[in-house]
CSV table of C-alpha atoms in Angstrom, one decimal:
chain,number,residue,atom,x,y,z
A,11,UNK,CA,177.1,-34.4,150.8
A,12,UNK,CA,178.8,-36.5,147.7
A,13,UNK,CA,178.4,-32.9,145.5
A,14,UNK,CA,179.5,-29.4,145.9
A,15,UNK,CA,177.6,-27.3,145.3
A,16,UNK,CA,179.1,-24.2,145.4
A,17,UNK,CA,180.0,-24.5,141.2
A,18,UNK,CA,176.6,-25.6,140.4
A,19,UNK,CA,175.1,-22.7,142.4
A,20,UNK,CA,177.6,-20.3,141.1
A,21,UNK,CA,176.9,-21.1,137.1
A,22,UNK,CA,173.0,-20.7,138.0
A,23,UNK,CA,172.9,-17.2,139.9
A,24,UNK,CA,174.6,-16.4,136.9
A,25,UNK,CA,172.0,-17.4,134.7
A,26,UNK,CA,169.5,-15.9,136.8
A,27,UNK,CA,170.7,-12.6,137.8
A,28,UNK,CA,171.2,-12.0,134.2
A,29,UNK,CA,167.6,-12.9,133.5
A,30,UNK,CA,166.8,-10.3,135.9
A,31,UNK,CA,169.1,-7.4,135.0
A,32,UNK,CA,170.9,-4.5,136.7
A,33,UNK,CA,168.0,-3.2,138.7
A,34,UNK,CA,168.2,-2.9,142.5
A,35,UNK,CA,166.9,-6.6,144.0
A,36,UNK,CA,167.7,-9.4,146.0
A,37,UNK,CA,166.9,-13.3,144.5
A,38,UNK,CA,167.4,-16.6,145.8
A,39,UNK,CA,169.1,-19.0,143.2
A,40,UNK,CA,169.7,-21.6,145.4
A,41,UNK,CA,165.3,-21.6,145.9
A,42,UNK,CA,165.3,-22.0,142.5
A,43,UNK,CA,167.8,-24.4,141.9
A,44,UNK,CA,166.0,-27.1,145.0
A,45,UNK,CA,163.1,-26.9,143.0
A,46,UNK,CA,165.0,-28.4,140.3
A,47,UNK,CA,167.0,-30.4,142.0
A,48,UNK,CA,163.6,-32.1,143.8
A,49,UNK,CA,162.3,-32.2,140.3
A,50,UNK,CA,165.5,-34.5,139.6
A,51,UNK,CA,164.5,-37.9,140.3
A,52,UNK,CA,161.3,-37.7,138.2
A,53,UNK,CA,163.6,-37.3,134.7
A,54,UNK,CA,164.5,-40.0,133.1
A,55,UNK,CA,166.7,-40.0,129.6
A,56,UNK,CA,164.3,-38.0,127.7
A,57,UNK,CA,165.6,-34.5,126.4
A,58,UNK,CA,163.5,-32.7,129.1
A,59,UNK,CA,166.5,-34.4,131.6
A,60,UNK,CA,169.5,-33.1,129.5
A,61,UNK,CA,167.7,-29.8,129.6
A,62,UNK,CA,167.5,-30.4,133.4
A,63,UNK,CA,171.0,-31.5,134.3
A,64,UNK,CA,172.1,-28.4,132.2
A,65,UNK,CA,170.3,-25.9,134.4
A,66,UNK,CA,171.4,-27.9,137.6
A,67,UNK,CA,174.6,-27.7,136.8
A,68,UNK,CA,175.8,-31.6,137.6
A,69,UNK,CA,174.5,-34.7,137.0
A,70,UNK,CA,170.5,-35.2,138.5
A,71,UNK,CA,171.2,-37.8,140.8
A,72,UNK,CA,173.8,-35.8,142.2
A,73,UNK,CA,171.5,-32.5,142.1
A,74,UNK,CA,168.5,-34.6,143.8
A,75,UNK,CA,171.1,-36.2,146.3
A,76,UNK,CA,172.3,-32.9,147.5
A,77,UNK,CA,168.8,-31.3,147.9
A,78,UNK,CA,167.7,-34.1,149.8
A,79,UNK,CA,171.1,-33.2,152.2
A,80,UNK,CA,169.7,-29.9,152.4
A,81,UNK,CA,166.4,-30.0,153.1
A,82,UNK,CA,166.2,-33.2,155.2
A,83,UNK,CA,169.3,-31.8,157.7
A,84,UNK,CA,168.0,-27.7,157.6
A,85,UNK,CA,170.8,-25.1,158.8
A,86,UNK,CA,169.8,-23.8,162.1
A,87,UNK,CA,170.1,-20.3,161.0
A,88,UNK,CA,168.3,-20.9,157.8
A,89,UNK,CA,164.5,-22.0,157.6
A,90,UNK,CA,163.9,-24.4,154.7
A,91,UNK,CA,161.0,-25.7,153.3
A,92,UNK,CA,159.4,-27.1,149.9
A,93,UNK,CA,156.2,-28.8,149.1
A,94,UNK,CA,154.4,-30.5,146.0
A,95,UNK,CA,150.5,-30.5,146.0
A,96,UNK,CA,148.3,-32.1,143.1
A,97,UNK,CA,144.8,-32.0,142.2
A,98,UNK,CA,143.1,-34.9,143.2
A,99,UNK,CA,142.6,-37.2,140.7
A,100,UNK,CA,143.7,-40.3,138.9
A,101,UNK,CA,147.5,-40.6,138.7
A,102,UNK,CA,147.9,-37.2,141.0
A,103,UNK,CA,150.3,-38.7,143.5
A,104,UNK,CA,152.6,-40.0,141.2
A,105,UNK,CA,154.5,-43.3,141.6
A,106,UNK,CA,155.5,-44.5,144.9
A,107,UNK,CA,159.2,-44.9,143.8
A,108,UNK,CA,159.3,-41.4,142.6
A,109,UNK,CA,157.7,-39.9,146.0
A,110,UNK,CA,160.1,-42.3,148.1
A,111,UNK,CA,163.2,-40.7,146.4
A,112,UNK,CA,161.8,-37.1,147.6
A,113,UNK,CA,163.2,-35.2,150.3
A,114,UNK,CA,161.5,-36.6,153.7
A,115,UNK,CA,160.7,-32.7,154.8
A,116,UNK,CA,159.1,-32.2,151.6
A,117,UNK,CA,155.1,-32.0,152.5
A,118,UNK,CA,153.3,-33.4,149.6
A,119,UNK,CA,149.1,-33.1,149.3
A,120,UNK,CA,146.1,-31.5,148.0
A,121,UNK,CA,147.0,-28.2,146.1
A,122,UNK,CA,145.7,-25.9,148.4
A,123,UNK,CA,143.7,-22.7,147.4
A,124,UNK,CA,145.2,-18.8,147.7
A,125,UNK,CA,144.4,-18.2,150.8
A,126,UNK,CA,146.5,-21.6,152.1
A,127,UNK,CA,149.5,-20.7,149.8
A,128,UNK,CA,149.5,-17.6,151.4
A,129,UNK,CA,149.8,-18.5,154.8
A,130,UNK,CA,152.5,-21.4,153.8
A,131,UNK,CA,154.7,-18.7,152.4
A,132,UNK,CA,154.0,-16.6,156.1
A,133,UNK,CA,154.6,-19.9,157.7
A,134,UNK,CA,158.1,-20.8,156.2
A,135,UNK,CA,159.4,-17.9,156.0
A,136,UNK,CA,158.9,-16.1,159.8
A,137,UNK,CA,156.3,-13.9,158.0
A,138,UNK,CA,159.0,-12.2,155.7
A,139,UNK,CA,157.5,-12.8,152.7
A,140,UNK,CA,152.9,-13.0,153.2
A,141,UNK,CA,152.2,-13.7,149.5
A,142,UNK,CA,152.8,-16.7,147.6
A,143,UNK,CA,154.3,-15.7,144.3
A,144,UNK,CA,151.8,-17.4,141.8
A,145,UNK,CA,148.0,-17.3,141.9
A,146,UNK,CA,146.4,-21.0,141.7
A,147,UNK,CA,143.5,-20.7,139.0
A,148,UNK,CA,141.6,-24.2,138.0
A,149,UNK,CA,144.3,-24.6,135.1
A,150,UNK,CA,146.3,-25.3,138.0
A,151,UNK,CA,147.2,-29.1,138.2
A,152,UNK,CA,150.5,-29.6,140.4
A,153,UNK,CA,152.5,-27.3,141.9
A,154,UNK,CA,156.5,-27.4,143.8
A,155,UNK,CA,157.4,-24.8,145.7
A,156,UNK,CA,160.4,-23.9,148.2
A,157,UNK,CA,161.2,-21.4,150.6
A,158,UNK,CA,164.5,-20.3,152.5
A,159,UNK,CA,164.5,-17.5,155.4
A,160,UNK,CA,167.2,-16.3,157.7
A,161,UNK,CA,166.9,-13.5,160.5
A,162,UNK,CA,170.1,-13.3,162.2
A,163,UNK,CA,172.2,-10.3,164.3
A,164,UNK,CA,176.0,-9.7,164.2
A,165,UNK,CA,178.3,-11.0,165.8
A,166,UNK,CA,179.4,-7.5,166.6
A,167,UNK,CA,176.6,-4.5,165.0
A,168,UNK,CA,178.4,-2.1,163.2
A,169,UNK,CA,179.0,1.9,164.4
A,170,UNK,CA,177.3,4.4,162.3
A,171,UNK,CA,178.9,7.1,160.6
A,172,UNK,CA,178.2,10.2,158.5
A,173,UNK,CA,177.0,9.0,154.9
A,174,UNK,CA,179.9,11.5,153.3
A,175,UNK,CA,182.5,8.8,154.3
A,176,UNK,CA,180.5,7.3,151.5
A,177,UNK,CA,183.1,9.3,149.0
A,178,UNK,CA,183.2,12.4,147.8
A,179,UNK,CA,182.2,11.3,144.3
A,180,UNK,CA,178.7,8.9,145.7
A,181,UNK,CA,175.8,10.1,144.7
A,182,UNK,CA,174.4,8.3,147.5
A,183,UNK,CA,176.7,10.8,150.0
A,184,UNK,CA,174.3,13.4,148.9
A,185,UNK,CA,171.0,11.7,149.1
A,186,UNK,CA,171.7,10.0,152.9
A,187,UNK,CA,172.8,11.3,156.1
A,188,UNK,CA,174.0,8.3,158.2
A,189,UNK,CA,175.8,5.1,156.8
A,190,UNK,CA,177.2,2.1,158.5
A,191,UNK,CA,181.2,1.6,159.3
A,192,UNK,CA,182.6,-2.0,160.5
A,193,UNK,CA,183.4,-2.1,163.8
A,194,UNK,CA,187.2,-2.0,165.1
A,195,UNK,CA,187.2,-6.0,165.0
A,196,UNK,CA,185.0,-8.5,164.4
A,197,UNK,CA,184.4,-7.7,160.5
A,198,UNK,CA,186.9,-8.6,157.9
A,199,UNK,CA,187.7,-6.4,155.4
A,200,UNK,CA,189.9,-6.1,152.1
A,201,UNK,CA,191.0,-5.0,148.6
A,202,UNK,CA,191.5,-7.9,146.1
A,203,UNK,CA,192.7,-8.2,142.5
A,204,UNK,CA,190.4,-10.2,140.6
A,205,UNK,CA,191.6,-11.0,136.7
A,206,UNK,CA,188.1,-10.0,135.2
A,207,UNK,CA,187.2,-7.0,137.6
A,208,UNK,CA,190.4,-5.5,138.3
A,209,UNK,CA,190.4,-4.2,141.7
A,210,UNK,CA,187.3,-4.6,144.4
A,211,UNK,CA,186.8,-4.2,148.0
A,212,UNK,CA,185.3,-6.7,150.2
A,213,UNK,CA,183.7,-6.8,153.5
A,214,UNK,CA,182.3,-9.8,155.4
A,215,UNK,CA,180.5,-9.5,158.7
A,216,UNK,CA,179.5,-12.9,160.3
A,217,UNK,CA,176.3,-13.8,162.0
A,218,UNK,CA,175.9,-14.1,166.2
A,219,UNK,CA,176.3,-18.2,167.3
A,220,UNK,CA,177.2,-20.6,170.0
A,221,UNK,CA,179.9,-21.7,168.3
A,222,UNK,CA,177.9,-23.6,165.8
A,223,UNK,CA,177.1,-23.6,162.3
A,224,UNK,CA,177.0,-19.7,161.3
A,225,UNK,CA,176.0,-17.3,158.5
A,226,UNK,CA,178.7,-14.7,156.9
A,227,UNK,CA,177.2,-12.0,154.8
A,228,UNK,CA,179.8,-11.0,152.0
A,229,UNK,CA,180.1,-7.0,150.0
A,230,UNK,CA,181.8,-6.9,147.0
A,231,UNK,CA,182.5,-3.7,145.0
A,232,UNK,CA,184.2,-3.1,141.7
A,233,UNK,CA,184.9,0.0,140.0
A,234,UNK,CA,181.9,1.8,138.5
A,235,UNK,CA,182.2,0.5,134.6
A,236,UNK,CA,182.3,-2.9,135.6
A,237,UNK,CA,179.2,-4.9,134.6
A,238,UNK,CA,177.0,-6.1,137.5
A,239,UNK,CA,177.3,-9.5,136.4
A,240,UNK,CA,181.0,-9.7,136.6
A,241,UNK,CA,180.9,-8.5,140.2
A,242,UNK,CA,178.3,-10.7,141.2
A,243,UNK,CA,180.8,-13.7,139.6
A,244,UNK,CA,183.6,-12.4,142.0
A,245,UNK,CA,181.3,-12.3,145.7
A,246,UNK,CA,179.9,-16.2,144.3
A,247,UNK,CA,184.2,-17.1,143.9
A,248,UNK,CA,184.8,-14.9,146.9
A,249,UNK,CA,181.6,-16.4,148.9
A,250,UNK,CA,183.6,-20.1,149.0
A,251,UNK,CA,186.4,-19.0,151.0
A,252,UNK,CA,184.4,-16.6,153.4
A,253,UNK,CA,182.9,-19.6,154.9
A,254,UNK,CA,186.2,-20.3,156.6
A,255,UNK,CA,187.4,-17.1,157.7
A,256,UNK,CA,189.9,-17.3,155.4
A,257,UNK,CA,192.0,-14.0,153.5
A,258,UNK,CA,190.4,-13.9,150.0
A,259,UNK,CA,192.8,-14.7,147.6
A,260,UNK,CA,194.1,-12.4,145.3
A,261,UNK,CA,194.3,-10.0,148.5
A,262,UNK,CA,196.5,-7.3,148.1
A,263,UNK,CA,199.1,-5.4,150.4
A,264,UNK,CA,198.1,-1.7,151.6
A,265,UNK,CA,201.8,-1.3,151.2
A,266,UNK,CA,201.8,-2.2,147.3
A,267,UNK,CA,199.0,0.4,146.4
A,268,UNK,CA,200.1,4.1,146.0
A,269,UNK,CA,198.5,6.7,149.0
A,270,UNK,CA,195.6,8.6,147.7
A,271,UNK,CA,192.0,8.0,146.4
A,272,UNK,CA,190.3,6.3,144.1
A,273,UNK,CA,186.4,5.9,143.5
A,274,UNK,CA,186.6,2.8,145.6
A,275,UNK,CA,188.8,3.5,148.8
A,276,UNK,CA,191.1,6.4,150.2
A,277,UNK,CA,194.9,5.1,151.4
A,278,UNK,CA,196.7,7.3,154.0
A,279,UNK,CA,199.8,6.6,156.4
A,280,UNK,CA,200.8,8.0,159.7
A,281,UNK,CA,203.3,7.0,162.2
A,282,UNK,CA,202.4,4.7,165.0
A,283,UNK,CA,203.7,2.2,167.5
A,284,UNK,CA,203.1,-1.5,166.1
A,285,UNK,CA,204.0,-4.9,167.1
A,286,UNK,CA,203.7,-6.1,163.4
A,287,UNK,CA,207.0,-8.3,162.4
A,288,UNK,CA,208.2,-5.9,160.1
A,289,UNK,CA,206.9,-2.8,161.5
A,290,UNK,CA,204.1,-2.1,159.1
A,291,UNK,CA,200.5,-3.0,159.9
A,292,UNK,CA,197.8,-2.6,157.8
A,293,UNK,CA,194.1,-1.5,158.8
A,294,UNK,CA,190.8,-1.4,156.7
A,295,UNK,CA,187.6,-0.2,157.9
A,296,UNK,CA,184.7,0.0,155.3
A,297,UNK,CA,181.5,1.9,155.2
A,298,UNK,CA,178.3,1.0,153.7
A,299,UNK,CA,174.6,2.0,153.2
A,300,UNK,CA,172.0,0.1,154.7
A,301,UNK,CA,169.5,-1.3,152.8
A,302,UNK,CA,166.6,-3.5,152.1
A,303,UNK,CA,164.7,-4.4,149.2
A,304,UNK,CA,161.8,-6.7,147.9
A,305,UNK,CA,161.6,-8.2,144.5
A,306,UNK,CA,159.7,-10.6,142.3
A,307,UNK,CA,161.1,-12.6,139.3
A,308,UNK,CA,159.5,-14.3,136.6
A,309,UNK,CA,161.8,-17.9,136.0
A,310,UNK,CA,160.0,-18.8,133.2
A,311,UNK,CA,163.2,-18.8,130.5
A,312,UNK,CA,164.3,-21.9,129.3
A,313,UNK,CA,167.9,-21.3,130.8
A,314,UNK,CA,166.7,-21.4,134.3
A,315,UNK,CA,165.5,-24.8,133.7
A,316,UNK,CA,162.1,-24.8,134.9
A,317,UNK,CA,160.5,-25.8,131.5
A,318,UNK,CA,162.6,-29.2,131.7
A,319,UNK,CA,161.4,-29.5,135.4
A,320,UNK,CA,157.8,-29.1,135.0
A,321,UNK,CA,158.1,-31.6,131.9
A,322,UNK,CA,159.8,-34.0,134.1
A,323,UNK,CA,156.9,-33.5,137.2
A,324,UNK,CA,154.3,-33.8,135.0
A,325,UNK,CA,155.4,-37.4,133.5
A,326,UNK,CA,156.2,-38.5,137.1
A,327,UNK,CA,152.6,-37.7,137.9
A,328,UNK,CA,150.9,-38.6,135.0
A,329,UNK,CA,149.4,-35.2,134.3
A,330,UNK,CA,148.8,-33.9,131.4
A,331,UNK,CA,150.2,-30.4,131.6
A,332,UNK,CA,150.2,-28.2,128.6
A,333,UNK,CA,151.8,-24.9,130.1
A,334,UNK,CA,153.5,-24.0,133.4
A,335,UNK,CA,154.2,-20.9,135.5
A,336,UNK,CA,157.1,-20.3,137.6
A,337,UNK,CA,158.2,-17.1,139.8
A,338,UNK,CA,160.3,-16.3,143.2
A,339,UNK,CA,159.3,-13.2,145.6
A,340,UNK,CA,162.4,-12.6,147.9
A,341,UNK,CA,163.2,-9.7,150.4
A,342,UNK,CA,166.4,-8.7,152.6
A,343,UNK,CA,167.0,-6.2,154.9
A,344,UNK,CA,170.7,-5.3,156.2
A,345,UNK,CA,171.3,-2.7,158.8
A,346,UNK,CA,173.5,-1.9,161.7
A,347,UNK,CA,172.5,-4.3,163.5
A,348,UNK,CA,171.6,-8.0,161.7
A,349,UNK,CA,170.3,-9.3,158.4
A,350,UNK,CA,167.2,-10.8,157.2
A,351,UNK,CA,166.2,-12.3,154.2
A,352,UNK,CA,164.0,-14.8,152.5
A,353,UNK,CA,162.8,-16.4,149.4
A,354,UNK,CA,159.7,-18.1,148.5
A,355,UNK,CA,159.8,-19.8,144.9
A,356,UNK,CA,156.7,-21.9,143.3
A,357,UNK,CA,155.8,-23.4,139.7
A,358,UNK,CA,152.7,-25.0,138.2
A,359,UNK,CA,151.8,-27.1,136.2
A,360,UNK,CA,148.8,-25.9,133.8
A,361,UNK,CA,146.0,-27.5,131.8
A,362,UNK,CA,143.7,-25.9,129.4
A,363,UNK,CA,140.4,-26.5,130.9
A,364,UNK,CA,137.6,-27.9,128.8
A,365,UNK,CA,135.3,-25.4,126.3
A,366,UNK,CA,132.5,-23.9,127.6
A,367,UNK,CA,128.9,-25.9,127.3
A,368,UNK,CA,125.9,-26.6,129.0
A,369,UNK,CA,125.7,-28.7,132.5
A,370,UNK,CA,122.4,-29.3,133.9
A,371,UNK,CA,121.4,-30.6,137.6
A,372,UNK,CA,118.4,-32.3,138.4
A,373,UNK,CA,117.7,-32.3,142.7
A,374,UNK,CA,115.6,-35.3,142.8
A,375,UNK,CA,112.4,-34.0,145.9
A,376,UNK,CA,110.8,-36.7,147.8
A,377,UNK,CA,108.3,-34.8,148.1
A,378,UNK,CA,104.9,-37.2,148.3
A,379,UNK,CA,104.5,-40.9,148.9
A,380,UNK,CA,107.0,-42.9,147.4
A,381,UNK,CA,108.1,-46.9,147.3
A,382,UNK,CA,111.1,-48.0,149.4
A,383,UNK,CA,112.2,-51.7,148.9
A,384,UNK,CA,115.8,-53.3,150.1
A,385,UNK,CA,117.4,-55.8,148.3
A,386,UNK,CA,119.9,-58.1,149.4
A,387,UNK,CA,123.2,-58.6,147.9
A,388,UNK,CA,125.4,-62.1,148.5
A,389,UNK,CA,128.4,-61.8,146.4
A,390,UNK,CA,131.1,-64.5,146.8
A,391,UNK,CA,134.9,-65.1,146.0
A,392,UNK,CA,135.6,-65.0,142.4
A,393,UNK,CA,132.8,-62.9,141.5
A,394,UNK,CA,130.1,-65.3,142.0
A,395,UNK,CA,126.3,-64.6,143.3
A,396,UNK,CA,125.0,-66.8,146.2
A,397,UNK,CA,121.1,-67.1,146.9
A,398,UNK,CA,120.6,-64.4,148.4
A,399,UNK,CA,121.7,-61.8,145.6
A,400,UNK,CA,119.2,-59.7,144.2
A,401,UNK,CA,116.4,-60.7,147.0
A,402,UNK,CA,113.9,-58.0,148.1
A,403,UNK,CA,114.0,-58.7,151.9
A,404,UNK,CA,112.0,-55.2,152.9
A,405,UNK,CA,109.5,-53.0,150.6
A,406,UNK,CA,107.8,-50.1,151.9
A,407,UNK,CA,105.5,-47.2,151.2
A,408,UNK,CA,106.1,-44.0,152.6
A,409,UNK,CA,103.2,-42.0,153.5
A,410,UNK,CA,103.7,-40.6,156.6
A,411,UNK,CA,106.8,-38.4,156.9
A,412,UNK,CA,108.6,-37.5,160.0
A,413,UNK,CA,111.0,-35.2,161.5
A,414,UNK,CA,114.5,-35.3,161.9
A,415,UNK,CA,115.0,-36.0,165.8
A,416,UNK,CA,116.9,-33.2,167.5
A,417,UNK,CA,119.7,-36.4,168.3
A,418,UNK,CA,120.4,-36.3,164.4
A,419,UNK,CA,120.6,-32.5,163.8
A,420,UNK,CA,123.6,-32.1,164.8
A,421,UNK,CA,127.3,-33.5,163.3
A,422,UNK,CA,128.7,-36.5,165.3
């Protein structure tokens, strides 16, 4: 892949968890941002492109580049999916170049009705997520959707513990009786100083592999007064170095931190036998709630791009959209044991359909004796008639009616 995205991705959950506030959910940016980014090849230098590239974060042949990485070589731990349908019609297919330059997984078609939607999102996301976030109405003329799922187990499950090891000061010690505490290896954990949110914790716990491509699920906590969105900043910078395995940076000594509490973590010492270099070893444990939730988000403001995107689909197929609609449903679950989560995210393209009026239907009945007559035709290259064009070869009058033959009632 020629781009990394980890910037890109960074700048847009930014822009999207701020849309969406401090209210318990979980979102998808990079859904969101592959719609874009398949959107990207359809813009050309028009403002609706600047508007695009903005949201995307780089440059749109690197944004459509990078989806096409994504999508057309899928993580093994990670389902991945999009699609574009269209209403049939003249110019609902779009170009051939601008198809060609889409992903190869990307299933392109009929727009299907409610019912099909539905079972796509079941379908592509291991039944996670059973409603498609939109409902298709007959303003509906295109639509792009994507969806990402994961179910995976850890590496090692965690050991439960009682939720007061929570803190004395959690509201959420009071409410819960069990919590979740890493197990004595196999997780990583630590305290790291961070320029805009002082001091946080962090915990990573990886997924269970061969040995292959994996999953890492990264906590980050901050001291109460700090703004969800700056902590959310610091697990996105954090997130690029947990790939690795590596110590965040910015990780701080146990040794260089005074003994005691704090709202985020207790510090004690004792004496022990240790085969650390200098004699002092540090440990860190960490405990934490499970938790799931289910959310839906509306993606409709111009930051998150998709205005620019549905202008840029609707040139590429040469449909004249006046409005557009654009949401994500996403769900996780963590718990002792594993993690699941997934993401389904769709946008249409809208027309305003016609005003009402008055549509009559004749059904023609055959119903008494009629005239039948067949006429030849004898059309030749360059639109020219030969003799035979326009010659009644058969007439007939119909009189006597018959049956369809029990051979013909059936389909064949």
């Amino acid at each position: 892949m020629t781009t990394d995205l980890h910037g890109p991705l960074s700048a847009y959950a930014a822009r999207l968890h701020a849309t969406i506030g401090d209210r318990h959910h979980v979102a998808s940016p990079l859904g969101a941002w592959l719609l874009l980014a398949v959107c990207a090849t359809a813009a050309d230098s028009d403002p609706a492109a600047e508007d695009l590239a903005d949201a995307l974060g780089t440059d749109l042949a690197s944004a459509a580049e990078a989806a096409r990485t994504l999508l057309d070589a899928p993580h093994p731990l990670v389902a991945s999916a999009t699609a574009l349908w269209h209403r049939p019609g003249p110019g609902s297919g779009g170009s051939t170049e601008w198809r060609a330059a889409l992903p190869t997984t990307t299933d392109v078609g009929v727009l299907p009705d409610q019912a099909g939607l539905d079972a796509w999102a079941h379908e592509h996301t291991h039944g996670l997520i059973d409603t498609f976030p939109l409902k298709v109405s007959p303003e509906v003329v295109f639509a792009l959707a994507s969806a990402l799922a994961t179910q995976i187990s850890w590496a090692t499950p965690f050991d439960v513990t009682d939720a007061r090891a929570l803190g004395t000061g959690s509201a959420w010690a009071r409410g819960l009786r069990r919590a979740l505490r890493s197990p004595s290896h196999g997780h990583r954990c630590a305290i790291v100083s961070d320029t805009r949110a002082g001091d946080v914790i962090v915990h990573t716990a990886p997924a269970q592999t061969d040995n292959g491509p994996g999953l890492v699920v990264l906590s980050v906590a901050a001291a109460p007064q700090v703004p969800p969105a700056e902590v959310l900043a610091v697990a996105y910078d954090l997130s690029a170095g947990a790939a690795d395995g590596a110590q965040p940076a910015g990780s701080r000594s146990l040794f260089d931190l005074p003994l005691g509490e704090t709202p985020l973590w207790t510090l004690s010492e004792e004496r022990v036998r240790t085969r650390a270099r200098d004699g002092r070893e540090e440990r860190h444990t960490a405990t934490l709630p499970c938790w799931s939730a289910r959310s839906e988000h509306d993606l409709t403001a111009a930051a998150l791009g998709f205005p620019a995107a549905t202008a840029a689909l609707a040139k590429a197929l040469s449909q004249p959209v006046l409005g557009f609609e654009a949401r994500q449903a996403a769900m996780a679950r963590y718990g002792r044991y594993g993690f699941e989560a997934a993401a389904v995210t769709g946008m249409f393209g809208l027309v305003s359909l016609p005003p009402e009026g008055v549509a009559r239907t004749a059904e023609l009945r055959f119903g008494h004796p009629y005239a039948v007559v067949a006429v030849a035709t004898d059309t030749r290259a360059g639109g020219a008639t030969g003799p035979w064009h326009g010659v009644p070869v058969f007439s007939a009058w119909v009189a006597e009616p018959e049956d369809v033959p029990e051979a013909d009632a059936s389909e064949r």
